[in-house]
Coordinates of C-alpha atoms and ligand atoms in Angstrom, one line a residue:
Chain A
M1 CA 72.3 181.5 51.6
A2 CA 70.0 180.3 48.9
E3 CA 70.2 176.6 49.7
Q4 CA 68.9 177.2 53.2
K5 CA 65.7 178.6 51.8
S6 CA 64.1 175.3 50.7
P7 CA 64.0 173.0 53.7
P8 CA 66.5 170.1 53.4
E9 CA 65.1 166.6 52.9
D10 CA 64.5 164.3 55.8
I11 CA 66.9 161.4 56.2
L12 CA 64.9 160.0 59.2
N13 CA 61.3 160.5 60.3
V14 CA 60.3 159.6 63.8
N15 CA 56.6 158.9 63.8
N16 CA 54.6 158.5 67.0
L17 CA 57.5 156.7 68.6
S18 CA 57.0 155.2 72.1
F19 CA 59.5 153.2 73.9
Y20 CA 59.3 151.0 77.0
Y21 CA 61.9 149.6 79.3
G22 CA 60.0 146.6 80.5
K23 CA 56.8 148.3 81.7
N24 CA 58.3 151.8 82.0
L25 CA 57.3 154.2 79.3
A26 CA 60.4 156.2 78.5
L27 CA 59.3 157.8 75.2
N28 CA 55.8 158.9 74.7
Q29 CA 54.5 159.4 71.1
V30 CA 57.5 161.4 69.8
T31 CA 57.3 162.7 66.3
L32 CA 60.1 164.7 64.6
P33 CA 62.1 164.8 61.4
I34 CA 65.9 164.5 61.1
R35 CA 67.1 166.7 58.3
K36 CA 69.9 165.5 56.0
N37 CA 73.3 167.2 56.3
R38 CA 72.1 169.2 59.3
I39 CA 72.8 169.0 63.0
T40 CA 69.9 168.3 65.2
S41 CA 70.3 168.7 69.0
L42 CA 68.2 166.9 71.6
I43 CA 68.0 168.9 74.8
G44 CA 66.1 168.6 78.0
P45 CA 66.5 167.9 81.7
S46 CA 68.3 164.8 82.9
G47 CA 66.1 161.7 82.6
C48 CA 63.8 163.1 79.9
G49 CA 64.6 160.4 77.4
K50 CA 67.2 162.0 75.1
T51 CA 69.5 159.0 75.3
T52 CA 66.6 156.6 75.0
L53 CA 65.5 158.3 71.7
L54 CA 69.1 158.4 70.3
R55 CA 69.5 154.6 71.0
C56 CA 66.3 153.9 69.1
F57 CA 67.9 155.1 65.9
N58 CA 70.6 152.3 65.9
R59 CA 68.4 149.8 67.8
M60 CA 70.9 149.7 70.7
H61 CA 67.9 148.8 72.9
D62 CA 67.7 145.4 71.2
L63 CA 70.8 144.3 73.2
Y64 CA 68.7 144.1 76.4
P65 CA 65.7 142.0 77.0
N66 CA 62.1 143.3 77.5
N67 CA 62.6 146.5 75.7
R68 CA 59.8 147.4 73.3
Y69 CA 59.3 150.0 70.6
E70 CA 56.0 151.3 69.3
G71 CA 55.5 153.5 66.3
E72 CA 58.0 154.0 63.6
I73 CA 61.3 155.5 62.5
L74 CA 61.3 155.8 58.7
M75 CA 64.5 155.8 56.6
N76 CA 63.9 155.8 52.9
S77 CA 60.3 155.1 53.7
H78 CA 61.2 151.8 55.5
N79 CA 60.5 151.4 59.2
I80 CA 63.8 150.6 60.7
L81 CA 62.1 149.3 63.9
E82 CA 60.7 146.3 62.1
K83 CA 61.7 142.9 63.2
N84 CA 63.3 141.8 59.9
V85 CA 65.6 144.8 59.6
D86 CA 69.3 143.9 59.2
I87 CA 70.5 145.4 62.4
I88 CA 74.2 145.0 61.6
A89 CA 73.8 146.9 58.3
L90 CA 71.7 149.5 60.1
R91 CA 74.3 150.0 62.7
S92 CA 77.1 150.5 60.2
S93 CA 75.1 153.3 58.5
L94 CA 74.3 155.0 61.8
G95 CA 77.4 155.5 63.9
M96 CA 77.2 156.3 67.6
V97 CA 79.6 158.0 69.9
F98 CA 79.1 157.6 73.6
Q99 CA 79.3 159.8 76.6
K100 CA 82.5 158.3 77.9
P101 CA 85.4 157.4 75.5
T102 CA 85.4 153.7 74.6
P103 CA 88.8 152.8 73.3
F104 CA 89.1 149.1 72.6
P105 CA 92.1 147.4 74.3
M106 CA 94.2 147.4 71.1
S107 CA 96.4 149.7 69.1
V108 CA 95.3 153.1 67.8
F109 CA 95.4 151.8 64.3
D110 CA 93.5 148.6 65.1
N111 CA 90.8 150.7 66.9
I112 CA 90.1 152.7 63.8
A113 CA 90.4 149.7 61.5
Y114 CA 88.0 147.7 63.6
G115 CA 84.8 148.7 61.8
L116 CA 86.5 148.5 58.4
K117 CA 87.6 144.9 59.1
L118 CA 84.0 144.1 60.1
K119 CA 83.1 145.3 56.6
N120 CA 85.7 142.8 55.3
I121 CA 88.2 145.4 54.1
R122 CA 91.5 143.6 54.4
N123 CA 93.8 145.3 52.0
Q124 CA 96.5 146.9 54.0
N125 CA 96.9 150.0 51.8
T126 CA 93.1 150.6 51.8
L127 CA 93.1 150.2 55.6
K128 CA 96.0 152.7 56.0
E129 CA 94.3 155.2 53.8
K130 CA 91.0 155.0 55.5
V131 CA 92.5 155.1 59.0
E132 CA 94.5 158.2 58.1
K133 CA 91.4 159.9 56.6
A134 CA 89.3 159.1 59.6
L135 CA 92.0 160.4 62.1
R136 CA 92.4 163.6 60.1
Q137 CA 88.6 164.1 60.0
A138 CA 88.6 163.7 63.8
A139 CA 91.5 166.2 64.2
L140 CA 93.6 163.5 65.8
W141 CA 96.1 162.6 63.1
D142 CA 98.8 165.0 64.0
E143 CA 98.7 163.9 67.6
V144 CA 98.8 160.1 67.0
K145 CA 100.5 159.6 63.6
D146 CA 103.7 158.4 65.4
R147 CA 101.8 156.4 67.9
L148 CA 99.5 154.2 65.7
K149 CA 101.0 151.0 67.1
E150 CA 100.6 152.1 70.8
N151 CA 97.7 150.9 72.9
A152 CA 94.8 153.3 72.5
T153 CA 94.1 153.2 76.3
G154 CA 97.2 155.2 76.8
L155 CA 95.8 158.3 75.1
S156 CA 94.3 161.2 77.0
G157 CA 90.6 161.5 77.6
G158 CA 90.1 164.0 74.9
Q159 CA 92.2 162.0 72.4
Q160 CA 90.3 158.9 73.3
Q161 CA 87.0 160.5 72.6
R162 CA 88.3 161.8 69.2
L163 CA 89.6 158.2 68.6
S164 CA 86.0 156.9 69.3
I165 CA 84.7 159.5 66.8
A166 CA 87.4 158.6 64.2
R167 CA 86.6 154.9 64.6
T168 CA 82.9 155.6 63.9
L169 CA 83.8 157.9 60.9
A170 CA 86.0 155.3 59.4
V171 CA 83.1 153.2 58.3
E172 CA 81.5 156.3 56.6
P173 CA 78.1 156.2 58.2
M174 CA 75.2 158.3 56.9
V175 CA 74.2 159.5 60.3
M176 CA 76.3 160.2 63.4
L177 CA 74.6 159.9 66.8
F178 CA 76.5 161.7 69.6
D179 CA 75.4 161.2 73.2
E180 CA 76.8 164.0 75.4
C181 CA 80.1 163.2 73.9
T182 CA 81.9 166.2 75.4
S183 CA 80.4 166.1 78.9
A184 CA 83.4 164.4 80.4
L185 CA 86.0 166.5 78.6
D186 CA 87.9 169.8 79.3
P187 CA 87.0 173.0 77.4
I188 CA 89.8 172.7 74.8
S189 CA 88.9 169.1 73.8
T190 CA 85.2 170.1 73.8
Q191 CA 86.0 173.0 71.4
K192 CA 87.9 170.6 69.1
I193 CA 85.1 168.2 69.0
E194 CA 82.4 170.9 68.5
D195 CA 84.4 172.2 65.5
L196 CA 84.8 168.8 64.0
I197 CA 81.1 168.0 64.4
V198 CA 80.2 171.2 62.5
D199 CA 82.7 170.3 59.7
L200 CA 81.1 166.8 59.5
K201 CA 77.7 168.0 58.3
E202 CA 79.1 168.6 54.9
E203 CA 79.2 164.8 54.5
M204 CA 76.7 163.4 56.9
T205 CA 73.7 164.0 59.2
I206 CA 74.2 164.6 62.9
V207 CA 72.0 164.0 65.9
A208 CA 73.6 165.2 69.1
V209 CA 72.3 164.8 72.6
T210 CA 73.5 167.5 75.0
H211 CA 72.6 168.8 78.4
N212 CA 74.5 172.0 77.6
M213 CA 72.2 174.5 76.0
Q214 CA 74.9 176.8 74.9
Q215 CA 76.4 173.9 73.0
A216 CA 73.1 173.2 71.3
A217 CA 72.8 176.9 70.4
R218 CA 76.4 177.0 69.0
I219 CA 76.4 174.0 66.8
S220 CA 73.0 172.9 65.8
D221 CA 70.6 173.8 63.0
Y222 CA 67.6 172.2 64.6
T223 CA 66.8 171.6 68.2
A224 CA 64.3 169.4 69.9
L225 CA 63.3 169.9 73.6
M226 CA 62.1 166.9 75.5
Y227 CA 60.5 166.6 78.9
I228 CA 59.5 163.3 80.7
G229 CA 59.5 161.2 77.5
K230 CA 57.6 163.7 75.4
L231 CA 58.7 166.1 72.7
V232 CA 57.9 169.6 73.9
E233 CA 59.0 171.6 70.8
Y234 CA 61.0 171.0 67.7
D235 CA 62.2 173.9 65.5
E236 CA 65.1 175.6 63.9
T237 CA 67.7 176.3 66.7
D238 CA 67.3 180.1 66.3
N239 CA 63.6 179.9 66.8
I240 CA 63.9 177.6 69.9
F241 CA 66.3 180.0 71.6
T242 CA 64.9 183.3 70.5
R243 CA 61.2 182.8 69.6
P244 CA 60.0 179.7 71.3
K245 CA 56.4 178.9 70.7
N246 CA 56.0 176.9 73.8
K247 CA 56.0 178.4 77.3
M248 CA 57.9 175.5 78.7
T249 CA 60.6 175.9 76.0
E250 CA 60.9 179.6 76.9
E251 CA 61.4 178.7 80.5
Y252 CA 63.9 176.0 79.8
V253 CA 66.1 177.9 77.5
S254 CA 66.1 180.9 79.8
G255 CA 67.3 178.6 82.5
R256 CA 64.2 178.8 84.7
F257 CA 63.8 175.1 85.0
G258 CA 65.8 171.9 84.3
Chain B
M1 CA 83.1 155.8 129.8
S2 CA 82.5 158.2 126.9
Y3 CA 81.3 156.9 123.6
L4 CA 84.4 158.1 121.9
K5 CA 86.7 156.4 124.4
R6 CA 84.8 153.1 124.1
R7 CA 85.1 153.3 120.3
K8 CA 88.8 153.8 120.6
I9 CA 89.3 150.8 122.8
I10 CA 87.2 148.6 120.6
N11 CA 89.3 149.9 117.7
I12 CA 92.5 148.9 119.3
L13 CA 91.2 145.6 120.4
A14 CA 90.0 144.7 116.9
L15 CA 93.3 145.8 115.4
T16 CA 95.3 143.7 117.9
I17 CA 93.3 140.6 117.5
S18 CA 93.3 140.7 113.7
T19 CA 97.0 141.5 113.6
L20 CA 97.7 138.5 115.9
C21 CA 95.6 136.2 113.7
A22 CA 97.3 137.4 110.6
A23 CA 100.7 136.9 112.3
L24 CA 99.7 133.4 113.4
G25 CA 98.7 132.4 109.9
L26 CA 101.9 133.9 108.4
I27 CA 104.1 132.2 111.0
L28 CA 102.6 128.8 110.3
L29 CA 103.0 129.4 106.6
F30 CA 106.6 130.4 107.0
I31 CA 107.4 127.4 109.2
I32 CA 106.1 125.1 106.5
L33 CA 107.9 127.0 103.8
F34 CA 111.1 127.2 105.8
D35 CA 111.0 123.4 106.5
V36 CA 110.4 122.6 102.9
L37 CA 113.1 125.0 101.7
K38 CA 115.7 123.8 104.2
E39 CA 115.1 120.0 103.9
G40 CA 114.5 120.3 100.2
M41 CA 117.6 122.3 99.4
E42 CA 119.7 119.8 101.4
S43 CA 118.3 116.8 99.6
L44 CA 118.1 118.4 96.2
S45 CA 120.4 117.2 93.5
F46 CA 120.2 117.4 89.8
S47 CA 119.7 113.7 89.5
I48 CA 116.1 114.1 90.6
F49 CA 115.4 115.4 87.1
T50 CA 117.5 113.0 85.2
K51 CA 117.1 109.6 86.9
D52 CA 114.1 107.4 87.3
P53 CA 113.1 105.8 90.7
A54 CA 115.5 103.3 92.2
P55 CA 115.2 100.9 95.0
P56 CA 116.0 102.4 98.5
G57 CA 119.7 103.1 99.1
R58 CA 120.6 103.5 95.4
E59 CA 120.7 106.9 93.8
G60 CA 117.4 107.5 92.0
G61 CA 115.3 110.4 90.8
L62 CA 111.8 111.3 89.8
R63 CA 112.3 112.1 86.1
C64 CA 109.3 110.0 85.0
A65 CA 107.1 111.4 87.8
F66 CA 107.8 115.0 86.6
L67 CA 107.0 114.0 83.1
G68 CA 103.9 112.0 84.1
Q69 CA 102.5 114.7 86.3
G70 CA 103.2 117.3 83.6
L71 CA 101.5 115.2 80.9
I72 CA 98.4 114.7 83.0
T73 CA 98.2 118.3 84.0
L74 CA 98.7 119.3 80.4
I75 CA 95.9 117.1 79.2
A76 CA 93.7 118.3 82.0
A77 CA 94.4 121.9 80.9
L78 CA 93.8 121.1 77.2
V79 CA 90.3 119.8 78.2
G80 CA 89.5 122.1 81.1
V81 CA 90.7 125.5 79.9
P82 CA 88.6 125.7 76.7
I83 CA 85.5 124.2 78.3
G84 CA 86.0 126.5 81.3
V85 CA 86.5 129.6 79.2
L86 CA 83.5 128.8 77.0
G87 CA 81.4 127.9 80.0
G88 CA 82.3 131.2 81.7
T89 CA 81.6 133.0 78.5
F90 CA 78.1 131.5 78.3
L91 CA 77.4 132.5 81.9
A92 CA 78.6 136.1 81.4
E93 CA 77.2 136.7 77.8
Y94 CA 74.9 134.4 75.9
G95 CA 73.1 133.1 79.0
K96 CA 73.1 136.1 81.2
D97 CA 69.4 136.8 80.8
M98 CA 68.3 133.2 81.2
K99 CA 66.9 131.8 84.4
L100 CA 68.9 128.7 84.0
T101 CA 72.2 130.6 84.1
K102 CA 72.0 131.5 87.8
F103 CA 71.4 127.9 88.7
L104 CA 74.3 126.7 86.5
G105 CA 76.6 129.3 88.0
R106 CA 75.7 128.2 91.5
L107 CA 76.2 124.6 90.6
S108 CA 79.6 125.4 89.2
D109 CA 80.5 127.4 92.3
M110 CA 79.5 124.4 94.5
A111 CA 81.7 122.1 92.4
M112 CA 84.6 124.4 93.4
S113 CA 84.3 123.5 97.0
V114 CA 83.9 119.7 96.5
P115 CA 86.9 118.1 98.2
S116 CA 89.3 116.8 95.6
I117 CA 89.3 113.3 97.0
V118 CA 85.6 113.1 96.3
I119 CA 86.2 114.0 92.7
G120 CA 88.9 111.3 92.7
A121 CA 86.4 108.8 94.0
F122 CA 83.9 109.8 91.4
V123 CA 86.3 109.4 88.6
Y124 CA 87.4 106.1 90.1
A125 CA 83.8 104.9 89.8
V126 CA 83.3 106.1 86.2
L127 CA 86.7 105.8 84.5
V128 CA 88.8 103.4 86.6
L129 CA 86.5 100.6 87.6
P130 CA 84.8 100.2 84.1
L131 CA 88.1 100.4 82.3
G132 CA 89.7 97.8 84.5
G133 CA 92.5 99.7 86.3
F134 CA 94.3 102.9 87.0
N135 CA 94.9 105.0 83.9
G136 CA 96.3 108.4 83.0
W137 CA 93.1 109.5 81.3
A138 CA 91.2 109.2 84.6
G139 CA 93.9 111.3 86.3
A140 CA 93.6 114.0 83.7
A141 CA 89.8 113.9 83.9
A142 CA 89.9 114.3 87.7
L143 CA 92.2 117.3 87.4
A144 CA 90.1 118.8 84.6
I145 CA 87.0 118.5 86.8
I146 CA 88.8 120.4 89.5
I147 CA 90.0 123.3 87.4
L148 CA 86.8 123.6 85.4
P149 CA 84.7 125.5 87.9
I150 CA 87.6 127.7 88.9
I151 CA 88.1 128.8 85.3
V152 CA 84.3 129.1 84.7
R153 CA 84.0 131.4 87.6
T154 CA 87.0 133.6 87.0
T155 CA 86.2 133.9 83.3
A156 CA 82.6 134.8 83.9
D157 CA 83.5 137.4 86.6
M158 CA 86.3 139.0 84.6
M159 CA 84.0 139.2 81.5
S160 CA 81.2 140.8 83.6
L161 CA 83.7 143.5 84.7
V162 CA 84.1 144.7 81.1
P163 CA 82.1 147.9 80.9
A164 CA 78.8 147.7 79.0
A165 CA 79.8 150.8 77.1
L166 CA 82.8 149.0 75.5
R167 CA 80.5 146.2 74.2
E168 CA 78.0 148.7 73.0
A169 CA 80.6 150.6 71.1
A170 CA 81.5 147.4 69.2
F171 CA 77.9 146.6 68.6
A172 CA 77.3 150.1 67.4
L173 CA 80.0 149.6 64.7
G174 CA 78.0 146.7 63.3
A175 CA 79.8 143.8 65.0
S176 CA 78.1 140.5 65.6
Y177 CA 77.9 139.1 69.1
H178 CA 80.6 136.5 68.7
K179 CA 82.9 139.2 67.2
V180 CA 82.2 141.5 70.1
I181 CA 83.1 138.7 72.6
V182 CA 86.2 137.6 70.8
S183 CA 87.8 140.9 69.8
V184 CA 86.6 143.2 72.6
V185 CA 85.4 141.4 75.7
W186 CA 87.9 138.5 75.8
R187 CA 90.7 141.0 75.0
S188 CA 89.7 143.3 77.8
A189 CA 89.3 140.5 80.3
M190 CA 92.4 138.6 79.0
S191 CA 94.7 139.3 82.0
G192 CA 92.0 138.2 84.5
I193 CA 91.1 135.1 82.5
L194 CA 94.8 134.1 82.2
T195 CA 95.3 134.7 85.9
G196 CA 92.4 132.4 86.6
I197 CA 93.8 129.7 84.4
L198 CA 97.3 130.0 86.0
L199 CA 95.8 129.9 89.6
A200 CA 93.7 126.9 88.7
L201 CA 96.8 125.1 87.3
A202 CA 98.7 126.1 90.4
R203 CA 95.9 124.6 92.5
V204 CA 96.1 121.2 90.8
A205 CA 99.8 121.1 90.3
G206 CA 100.1 120.0 94.0
E207 CA 97.1 117.7 94.2
T208 CA 97.6 114.2 95.4
A209 CA 94.1 112.9 96.4
P210 CA 92.5 113.0 92.9
L211 CA 95.4 111.1 91.4
L212 CA 95.6 108.5 94.1
F213 CA 92.4 106.8 92.8
T214 CA 92.8 107.5 89.2
S215 CA 96.2 107.5 87.5
F216 CA 97.9 106.4 90.7
N217 CA 101.6 106.1 90.2
S218 CA 104.3 104.1 88.5
N219 CA 108.0 103.7 89.3
H220 CA 108.8 103.1 85.6
F221 CA 109.3 105.5 82.8
Q222 CA 106.0 105.0 81.2
L223 CA 103.7 107.6 79.7
N224 CA 101.1 105.3 78.2
L225 CA 97.8 106.9 79.4
N226 CA 96.0 103.6 79.3
Q227 CA 98.0 102.5 82.4
A228 CA 99.0 103.9 85.7
V229 CA 101.2 107.0 85.1
P230 CA 104.1 108.1 87.3
S231 CA 103.0 111.0 89.5
L232 CA 105.1 113.5 91.4
T233 CA 102.6 114.2 94.2
V234 CA 101.7 110.5 94.7
S235 CA 105.4 109.7 94.8
I236 CA 106.0 112.4 97.4
Y237 CA 103.2 110.8 99.4
Q238 CA 104.6 107.3 99.2
Y239 CA 108.3 108.2 99.6
A240 CA 107.6 110.5 102.6
A241 CA 105.8 107.8 104.4
S242 CA 108.5 105.1 103.6
P243 CA 111.1 104.0 106.2
Y244 CA 114.0 104.6 103.8
E245 CA 116.1 107.6 104.3
S246 CA 117.0 108.1 100.6
W247 CA 113.3 108.0 99.7
V248 CA 112.3 110.5 102.4
K249 CA 115.1 112.8 101.1
L250 CA 113.8 112.5 97.6
A251 CA 110.3 113.4 98.8
W252 CA 111.6 116.5 100.4
A253 CA 113.4 117.5 97.3
A254 CA 110.3 116.9 95.2
A255 CA 108.2 118.9 97.6
F256 CA 110.7 121.7 97.3
V257 CA 110.5 121.6 93.5
I258 CA 106.7 121.6 93.4
T259 CA 106.5 124.4 95.9
V260 CA 108.8 126.6 93.8
L261 CA 106.7 125.7 90.7
V262 CA 103.4 126.6 92.4
L263 CA 105.0 129.8 93.7
F264 CA 106.2 130.6 90.2
L265 CA 102.8 130.0 88.7
N266 CA 101.2 132.3 91.3
I267 CA 103.7 135.0 90.7
L268 CA 103.4 134.7 87.0
G269 CA 99.6 135.1 87.4
R270 CA 100.2 138.3 89.2
V271 CA 102.8 139.6 86.8
V272 CA 100.4 139.1 84.0
V273 CA 97.8 141.3 85.7
R274 CA 100.5 143.9 86.5
L275 CA 101.7 144.1 82.9
R276 CA 98.2 144.3 81.4
T277 CA 96.9 146.9 83.8
K278 CA 99.9 149.1 83.2
N279 CA 99.0 150.1 79.6
Ligands
ADP301 N1 68.1 150.6 81.1 C1 67.1 151.2 81.6 N2 66.1 150.5 82.3 C2 65.0 151.2 82.8 N3 64.8 152.5 82.8 C3 65.7 153.2 82.1 C4 66.9 152.7 81.5 N4 67.6 153.7 81.0 C5 66.9 154.8 81.2 N5 65.8 154.5 81.9 C6 64.8 155.5 82.3 O1 64.3 156.2 81.1 C7 64.1 157.6 81.3 C8 64.9 158.3 80.3 O2 66.3 158.1 80.5 P1 67.4 158.6 79.5 O3 67.0 158.4 78.1 O4 68.7 158.0 79.9 O5 67.4 160.2 79.8 P2 68.4 161.3 79.4 O6 69.4 160.8 78.5 O7 67.5 162.4 78.8 O8 69.0 161.8 80.7 C9 64.6 157.9 82.7 O9 63.5 157.9 83.6 C10 65.4 156.7 83.1 O10 65.3 156.4 84.5
MG302 MG1 71.5 160.6 78.7

């Protein structure tokens, strides 16, 4: 494919990023690009800092005291870690899906419309259209189209996770951040979500944390391996899994440690 | 004796003693309930709700006392519920990382165990003496002070039980803090908060001591809160101790009604939880 030849542009650039939980260094001088309209996987053993890195992108760490960033994450050549950044605007352009489904205690419809209402979209027809579009994108529409008024907490685990995805998609973010979003799900739900993530890259950029290497190999274009807060290697997924440059990467992807 | 055998005996002993204690508590409770139900049902007539107090021997009721007590409880709730819920919200959310918060929480918990008569005496000193006499506002204030710490605690606890992931999911969509609290945290904790409110109201519905020094009682149909206001519980207290048979009977009937009411509030609290946790 011709378009793959020239490397795609970067939507985010992580530059020398370090992160502290209080005094604990959890990310140590990480540098990597996030390519537009591509899927980037973050892999590595448990506790290596994948979630910590992901939560820097939408400044989730700001919710808790004593957390500290050093370095920068550039977006349109602005450092989004700066103090005066509009965090609410930032968070609505970088959507996040968590490990466990997080349905709000309200109807399916209101769940999806939640982010839209935050953006002051009140027109009922617009809301209906956007809710349907998001549910279709998340491959959930057929299952819930007759249950829009039911409480979302009554859906199955896999449906709840796709609901969480749809809710995030509804606000049309530029980047979607997934944190091991299939680790609590059965294989069929996992398959559905993997498929929809791959479809999504037409429209947006995806960063996905996963502890499952096969998943990273299946879905992502780029892969970053982390270890104890450091980036070990970042490359095209093919290279990471077949021609790793780093000895540690080779051992990790062949399952010899981790 | 083998270790196993000794453990078995201790087991049986502990089981027996705790069962006996539970039985003792329940038996006493049932004796009280049985007495109230039996005497109350015998004395109960509809006129208790429709007539105002009458001199001993003539047929009277406690209509004004029901209304007075209801009015004072309502005002206490109107003041205590919002302040309590907002205070609990502060403890669980905005203030959760402040050092002051733990102290305030402890203080509020201590207030919960202050005997209600002490609260009555306090309100007497600040709202009755300076204003020159018993008044309804003082009664409402005393009840509000009693329900406040209960509501603060249950609200804060119920809100802390809401998983962090749910809050984060709302923040991640670009919600502001107050939006997250109102539309996600309160909603999730709603049944618990409501139950706390109902139980707090059930607790004060039967209080006599804090009213004795504050709004006191009146035998007339008068709901002016600047004066003493008729009170059901104080009436029960006065009638039950009186030498007149008709008054004692009325006291039993009123005790019965209030018991049923408190029971109803308690059951309602539990039903709310049941309903909300179902879906
Ligand atoms: N809230 C926190 N407070 C303090 N340390 C934390 C916190 N969350 C994670 N950590 C630590 O930061 C490191 C990275 O954690 P995390 O990013 O969750 O790893 P991963 O997602 O790769 O499993 C771990 O050592 C973990 O113990
Ligand atoms: Mg993680």
